[in-house]
Amino acid sequence: MKRFFYSLLIIMFAFVTKPLWEESVHEMIPESVSDTFYSIKEFTTQIIDGDFSHDQLGEQYLSLHPTIPDEEQEPVKKIALSIPDEQVFSVGNVEIGDAKGDVEQRYGAAMRESENEYGLAWSTYHENYQNFIMVAYDDGEIVRGLFTNQDLLTSQFGLEIGDTRSLVHETLGESEEFIHYDSFSYQINSEDEYDIYRIDGNYVTIFYDLHESDRVTAIQLIDAEIEMIKNDLYPPGSQALKEGFEYQLFDLTNATRVYNGLSILEWEENVRETARKHSADMAENQFFSHTNLANQSLSDRMIEDGIRFRLAGENLAYGQFNSIFAHQGLMNSAGHRENILHDGFTKLGVGVAFNRDQHPFYTENFFTD
């Protein structure tokens, strides 16, 4: 009886508060584009003998944290970092303007190449997601973009991953308020999640971890000439870009997990399709929720697709320019961060779709079979 009473209370609470967390996309899109992060977290759910257990939803999340030992990984030699010579910043001893041959002499062949919003590709280098960097080359095989979310940042000012936002401001001064393109201007509204500077002819985005005392957690460097090729804030949502965003979000998630001492998640193609269908459904039908218009939850959708699981969770994001911004935003949201850093998940599928305005919808489906 007590279980029934608690379940009834949870259902009543969800019904009363539903309008607060489930809105149409039309209502959420601001008049001018901003970086506001819209997302929700669903209860982690359980499958018992193929049936979805609805009992005690409010308590399930607390009780379903099985400890899965991390896979044994060979210790990776820490890179000896040096202060950059030509640029203010370098990532893993790579600077904007370096040649691809020099990068691959140091790191070997890229682990993955996937299209980004600049019409270039992010080449990803890592050793089981340790020493993780992303590099974008132009047609002449010259470095025009860099990213890391691990301890690979050096600078002529002494700034490093883990420094505070206040130290960044003291060192670099006020960040940019606008980026002016040929055909439009973009007003930056980061809600303190990142700062953008123009330094050395590059746009430098410094990301902060709001759950770790606003410390630097990642950096992206983009050559200003590459940034200025944009004709719109959002590029056309091609198949190649969709796949690029999916793989990039997967790699970023694993790099973050390894940096935090967790095991690597396995890519799951079938769940990628489940996630893709949900992103496409939201994009086409103009809603943003873990529950679709047929009243199906994550568990319902996975069961319908024939995916067996014991533990599952879902992260949603909408409107971020790319997977880097989406991932950093998810890490700054407590519930989504918990899914990313959950030690009980073993697999991940990521699905992306674009609406008619080319805004991307991101769905991450985590699970353990």
Coordinates of C-alpha atoms in Angstrom, one line a residue:
M1 CA 0.0 0.0 0.0
K2 CA 2.8 2.4 0.9
R3 CA 4.5 1.7 -2.5
F4 CA 1.2 2.4 -4.3
F5 CA 0.8 5.7 -2.3
Y6 CA 4.3 6.9 -3.2
S7 CA 3.8 6.0 -6.9
L8 CA 0.5 7.9 -6.9
L9 CA 2.2 10.9 -5.5
I10 CA 4.9 10.8 -8.2
I11 CA 2.4 10.5 -11.0
M12 CA 0.4 13.4 -9.6
F13 CA 3.6 15.5 -9.3
A14 CA 4.6 14.7 -12.9
F15 CA 1.1 15.6 -14.1
V16 CA 1.0 19.0 -12.3
T17 CA 4.5 20.1 -13.3
K18 CA 4.5 18.8 -16.8
P19 CA 3.8 22.2 -18.4
L20 CA 7.0 23.5 -16.7
W21 CA 9.3 20.9 -18.4
E22 CA 7.6 20.1 -21.6
E23 CA 7.1 22.9 -24.1
S24 CA 6.8 23.1 -27.9
V25 CA 9.9 24.1 -29.7
H26 CA 8.2 27.2 -31.1
E27 CA 7.7 28.5 -27.6
M28 CA 11.4 27.9 -26.7
I29 CA 13.1 29.4 -29.7
P30 CA 14.0 33.0 -28.8
E31 CA 13.5 35.9 -31.2
S32 CA 17.2 36.3 -31.6
V33 CA 19.5 33.3 -31.6
S34 CA 21.2 32.7 -28.2
D35 CA 23.2 29.9 -26.6
T36 CA 20.5 29.0 -24.1
F37 CA 20.8 25.3 -23.4
Y38 CA 17.4 23.5 -23.4
S39 CA 17.4 20.0 -22.0
I40 CA 15.7 17.5 -19.7
K41 CA 16.7 14.3 -17.9
E42 CA 14.5 11.3 -17.7
F43 CA 14.4 8.8 -14.8
T44 CA 16.9 6.0 -15.3
T45 CA 14.7 3.0 -15.9
Q46 CA 14.9 -0.8 -15.5
I47 CA 14.0 -3.8 -17.6
I48 CA 13.2 -7.0 -15.8
D49 CA 12.7 -10.0 -18.1
G50 CA 11.8 -7.8 -21.0
D51 CA 9.1 -5.9 -19.2
F52 CA 9.3 -2.3 -18.2
S53 CA 9.0 -2.0 -14.4
H54 CA 6.9 1.1 -13.6
D55 CA 7.0 0.4 -9.8
Q56 CA 8.7 3.0 -7.6
L57 CA 10.0 5.3 -10.4
G58 CA 11.1 7.8 -7.8
E59 CA 13.3 5.2 -6.0
Q60 CA 14.6 3.4 -9.0
Y61 CA 17.2 6.0 -9.9
L62 CA 18.8 5.8 -6.5
S63 CA 18.9 2.0 -6.4
L64 CA 20.2 1.3 -9.9
H65 CA 23.9 2.2 -9.7
P66 CA 25.7 -1.1 -10.2
T67 CA 29.4 -0.8 -9.9
I68 CA 31.1 -2.1 -13.1
P69 CA 34.9 -2.3 -12.8
D70 CA 36.7 -0.1 -15.2
E71 CA 38.4 -2.0 -18.1
E72 CA 42.1 -2.4 -17.6
Q73 CA 43.9 0.2 -19.7
E74 CA 47.6 0.4 -20.5
P75 CA 48.9 3.5 -18.8
V76 CA 49.6 6.1 -21.4
K77 CA 52.8 8.2 -21.2
K78 CA 52.0 11.8 -20.4
I79 CA 52.9 14.2 -23.1
A80 CA 55.7 16.6 -22.3
L81 CA 54.2 19.9 -23.0
S82 CA 56.1 23.0 -24.1
I83 CA 55.2 26.7 -24.3
P84 CA 54.0 27.6 -27.9
D85 CA 56.4 29.5 -30.1
E86 CA 54.2 31.3 -32.7
Q87 CA 50.8 31.4 -31.1
V88 CA 49.5 32.3 -27.6
F89 CA 47.9 28.9 -27.2
S90 CA 48.8 25.3 -28.2
V91 CA 47.0 22.0 -27.7
G92 CA 49.2 19.0 -27.2
N93 CA 52.1 21.0 -28.7
V94 CA 50.1 21.7 -31.8
E95 CA 49.4 25.2 -32.9
I96 CA 47.2 26.8 -35.5
G97 CA 49.3 27.0 -38.7
D98 CA 51.2 23.7 -38.2
A99 CA 51.3 21.2 -41.0
K100 CA 49.4 17.9 -40.8
G101 CA 52.6 15.9 -41.4
D102 CA 54.1 17.4 -38.3
V103 CA 51.0 16.5 -36.2
E104 CA 50.9 12.9 -37.5
Q105 CA 54.6 12.5 -37.0
R106 CA 53.8 13.2 -33.3
Y107 CA 50.5 11.4 -32.9
G108 CA 50.3 8.9 -35.8
A109 CA 47.2 8.6 -38.0
A110 CA 43.9 10.0 -36.9
M111 CA 41.5 7.6 -35.1
R112 CA 38.5 9.2 -36.8
E113 CA 37.7 11.9 -39.4
S114 CA 34.2 13.4 -39.3
E115 CA 32.7 16.5 -40.9
N116 CA 32.2 19.7 -38.9
E117 CA 30.1 22.8 -39.4
Y118 CA 32.9 24.6 -41.3
G119 CA 32.8 22.0 -44.2
L120 CA 36.1 20.7 -42.9
A121 CA 36.7 17.5 -40.8
W122 CA 37.7 17.0 -37.2
S123 CA 40.6 14.6 -37.1
T124 CA 40.6 12.9 -33.7
Y125 CA 43.8 11.7 -32.0
H126 CA 44.0 9.7 -28.8
E127 CA 45.2 6.5 -27.1
N128 CA 42.0 4.8 -25.8
Y129 CA 40.7 8.4 -25.3
Q130 CA 43.7 9.5 -23.3
N131 CA 45.7 12.5 -24.7
F132 CA 42.6 13.4 -26.6
I133 CA 42.8 16.2 -29.2
M134 CA 40.7 17.2 -32.3
V135 CA 42.4 18.9 -35.2
A136 CA 40.8 20.5 -38.3
Y137 CA 42.9 20.9 -41.5
D138 CA 42.2 23.0 -44.5
D139 CA 42.7 21.8 -48.1
G140 CA 46.4 22.5 -47.8
E141 CA 46.7 20.2 -44.8
I142 CA 47.4 23.1 -42.5
V143 CA 45.9 23.2 -38.9
R144 CA 43.0 25.6 -38.8
G145 CA 41.1 24.3 -35.7
L146 CA 42.0 22.7 -32.4
F147 CA 40.1 21.3 -29.4
T148 CA 40.9 19.4 -26.2
N149 CA 39.1 18.7 -22.9
Q150 CA 42.1 17.1 -21.2
D151 CA 45.3 18.5 -19.7
L152 CA 47.0 19.4 -23.0
L153 CA 46.6 23.2 -23.0
T154 CA 49.7 25.4 -22.8
S155 CA 50.0 29.1 -23.4
Q156 CA 52.4 32.0 -23.3
F157 CA 50.3 33.4 -20.5
G158 CA 50.6 30.2 -18.4
L159 CA 46.9 29.4 -18.6
E160 CA 46.0 25.7 -18.3
I161 CA 43.1 23.4 -18.0
G162 CA 41.8 23.7 -14.4
D163 CA 42.4 27.4 -14.0
T164 CA 39.6 29.6 -12.8
R165 CA 37.4 31.9 -14.9
S166 CA 38.5 34.8 -12.8
L167 CA 42.2 34.1 -13.7
V168 CA 41.2 33.9 -17.4
H169 CA 39.6 37.3 -17.1
E170 CA 42.5 38.7 -15.2
T171 CA 44.9 37.4 -17.9
L172 CA 43.0 38.0 -21.1
G173 CA 40.6 40.8 -20.2
E174 CA 37.0 41.1 -21.3
S175 CA 35.8 38.6 -23.8
E176 CA 34.0 39.3 -27.1
E177 CA 30.4 40.4 -27.0
F178 CA 29.7 40.0 -30.7
I179 CA 31.1 38.1 -33.7
H180 CA 30.6 40.1 -36.9
Y181 CA 30.2 38.1 -40.1
D182 CA 29.8 39.4 -43.6
S183 CA 26.1 38.9 -43.7
F184 CA 25.1 38.9 -40.0
S185 CA 26.3 39.6 -36.5
Y186 CA 26.0 37.2 -33.6
Q187 CA 25.6 38.4 -30.0
I188 CA 27.3 36.0 -27.6
N189 CA 25.1 35.0 -24.7
S190 CA 27.0 32.2 -22.9
E191 CA 25.4 32.3 -19.5
D192 CA 29.0 32.1 -18.0
E193 CA 29.5 28.6 -19.6
Y194 CA 32.3 29.9 -21.9
D195 CA 34.1 33.0 -23.1
I196 CA 35.2 33.8 -26.6
Y197 CA 38.3 35.8 -27.4
R198 CA 39.9 36.9 -30.6
I199 CA 43.6 36.3 -30.3
D200 CA 46.3 35.8 -32.9
G201 CA 43.7 35.9 -35.7
N202 CA 41.9 33.0 -34.0
Y203 CA 38.6 32.7 -32.2
V204 CA 39.4 31.1 -28.8
T205 CA 36.5 29.6 -26.9
I206 CA 37.3 28.8 -23.3
F207 CA 34.8 26.5 -21.6
Y208 CA 34.1 26.4 -17.9
D209 CA 32.8 23.6 -15.6
L210 CA 30.1 25.2 -13.5
H211 CA 30.2 22.2 -11.2
E212 CA 33.9 22.5 -10.5
S213 CA 34.1 26.1 -9.3
D214 CA 34.0 27.6 -12.8
R215 CA 37.3 26.1 -13.8
V216 CA 38.6 25.8 -17.4
T217 CA 37.5 22.4 -18.7
A218 CA 38.1 22.7 -22.5
I219 CA 39.3 25.0 -25.2
Q220 CA 38.5 25.4 -28.9
L221 CA 40.7 27.4 -31.3
I222 CA 39.3 28.3 -34.8
D223 CA 41.2 30.3 -37.4
A224 CA 39.2 33.5 -37.9
E225 CA 39.3 33.1 -41.6
I226 CA 37.6 29.8 -41.3
E227 CA 35.0 31.2 -38.9
M228 CA 34.2 34.0 -41.3
I229 CA 33.2 31.6 -44.1
K230 CA 29.8 31.1 -42.4
N231 CA 26.9 32.5 -44.3
D232 CA 24.5 31.7 -41.5
L233 CA 24.8 30.7 -37.9
Y234 CA 23.7 27.2 -38.8
P235 CA 25.0 25.4 -41.9
P236 CA 22.8 23.2 -44.1
G237 CA 22.2 19.9 -42.2
S238 CA 23.7 17.4 -44.5
Q239 CA 24.0 13.6 -43.9
A240 CA 27.7 14.0 -43.5
L241 CA 27.3 16.7 -40.9
K242 CA 24.7 14.6 -39.0
E243 CA 27.1 11.7 -38.8
G244 CA 29.9 14.0 -37.9
F245 CA 28.0 15.5 -35.0
E246 CA 27.0 12.0 -33.8
Y247 CA 30.6 10.6 -33.8
Q248 CA 32.0 13.8 -32.3
L249 CA 29.5 13.7 -29.4
F250 CA 30.4 10.0 -28.8
D251 CA 34.1 10.7 -28.8
L252 CA 33.8 13.8 -26.5
T253 CA 31.7 11.7 -24.0
N254 CA 34.4 9.0 -23.9
A255 CA 37.2 11.5 -23.6
T256 CA 35.4 13.1 -20.6
R257 CA 34.7 9.7 -19.0
V258 CA 38.4 8.6 -19.3
Y259 CA 39.6 11.9 -17.9
N260 CA 37.4 11.2 -14.9
G261 CA 38.7 7.7 -14.4
L262 CA 35.7 5.8 -16.0
S263 CA 35.5 3.1 -18.6
I264 CA 35.0 3.7 -22.3
L265 CA 31.5 3.3 -23.6
E266 CA 30.9 1.0 -26.6
W267 CA 29.3 2.5 -29.8
E268 CA 25.9 0.8 -30.4
E269 CA 24.6 1.1 -33.9
N270 CA 21.1 -0.1 -33.2
V271 CA 20.7 2.5 -30.4
R272 CA 22.1 5.1 -32.7
E273 CA 19.0 4.4 -34.9
T274 CA 16.7 4.7 -31.9
A275 CA 18.3 8.0 -31.0
R276 CA 18.2 9.3 -34.6
K277 CA 14.5 8.5 -34.9
H278 CA 13.7 10.4 -31.7
S279 CA 15.8 13.5 -32.8
A280 CA 14.1 13.4 -36.3
D281 CA 10.7 13.1 -34.6
M282 CA 11.3 16.2 -32.5
A283 CA 12.8 18.1 -35.4
E284 CA 9.9 17.3 -37.8
N285 CA 7.1 17.6 -35.3
Q286 CA 8.3 20.6 -33.4
F287 CA 8.5 19.3 -29.8
F288 CA 11.3 18.7 -27.3
S289 CA 10.7 16.0 -24.7
H290 CA 11.7 12.5 -23.6
T291 CA 8.1 11.5 -24.3
N292 CA 7.1 11.6 -28.0
L293 CA 3.7 12.5 -29.4
A294 CA 2.7 8.8 -29.2
N295 CA 3.4 9.0 -25.4
Q296 CA 6.4 6.7 -25.7
S297 CA 9.3 7.1 -23.3
L298 CA 12.9 6.1 -23.8
S299 CA 12.1 2.6 -22.5
D300 CA 9.1 2.2 -24.8
R301 CA 11.2 3.3 -27.9
M302 CA 14.0 0.9 -27.0
I303 CA 11.7 -2.0 -26.4
E304 CA 9.9 -1.3 -29.7
D305 CA 13.3 -1.4 -31.5
G306 CA 14.1 -4.8 -29.9
I307 CA 16.8 -3.5 -27.7
R308 CA 17.2 -5.4 -24.4
F309 CA 18.6 -3.5 -21.4
R310 CA 18.9 -3.5 -17.7
L311 CA 19.7 0.2 -17.3
A312 CA 19.1 3.1 -19.6
G313 CA 19.3 6.9 -19.6
E314 CA 18.8 9.7 -22.1
N315 CA 20.3 13.1 -22.7
L316 CA 18.7 15.6 -25.0
A317 CA 20.1 18.9 -26.4
Y318 CA 18.8 21.4 -29.0
G319 CA 20.2 24.3 -30.9
Q320 CA 23.9 24.2 -30.0
F321 CA 26.2 25.0 -33.0
N322 CA 28.0 21.7 -32.8
S323 CA 28.7 18.7 -30.6
I324 CA 31.4 20.5 -28.6
F325 CA 29.0 23.1 -27.4
A326 CA 26.3 20.5 -26.9
H327 CA 28.6 18.3 -24.8
Q328 CA 29.9 21.1 -22.7
G329 CA 26.3 22.3 -22.0
L330 CA 25.3 18.8 -21.0
M331 CA 28.3 18.6 -18.6
N332 CA 27.1 21.8 -17.0
S333 CA 23.6 20.3 -16.3
A334 CA 23.6 18.1 -13.2
G335 CA 21.3 15.4 -14.4
H336 CA 22.9 15.1 -17.8
R337 CA 26.4 15.2 -16.3
E338 CA 25.3 12.3 -14.1
N339 CA 24.4 10.2 -17.2
I340 CA 27.7 11.0 -18.9
L341 CA 29.7 10.1 -15.8
H342 CA 27.5 7.1 -14.7
D343 CA 29.7 4.1 -13.9
G344 CA 26.9 1.7 -14.7
F345 CA 26.5 2.4 -18.4
T346 CA 28.5 0.4 -20.9
K347 CA 27.1 1.4 -24.3
L348 CA 26.0 4.6 -26.1
G349 CA 24.1 5.5 -29.3
V350 CA 24.0 9.1 -30.5
G351 CA 21.4 10.4 -33.0
V352 CA 21.2 13.9 -34.6
A353 CA 18.6 15.5 -36.8
F354 CA 18.0 19.0 -38.2
N355 CA 14.8 20.9 -38.3
R356 CA 13.7 23.1 -41.2
D357 CA 15.8 26.0 -39.8
Q358 CA 18.8 23.7 -39.7
H359 CA 18.9 23.7 -35.9
P360 CA 20.4 20.4 -34.6
F361 CA 18.6 18.1 -32.2
Y362 CA 20.9 15.8 -30.2
T363 CA 19.8 12.6 -28.5
E364 CA 22.2 10.4 -26.4
N365 CA 20.9 7.0 -25.4
F366 CA 23.1 5.3 -22.7
F367 CA 22.4 1.8 -21.6
T368 CA 23.7 -1.5 -20.2
D369 CA 22.4 -4.8 -21.6

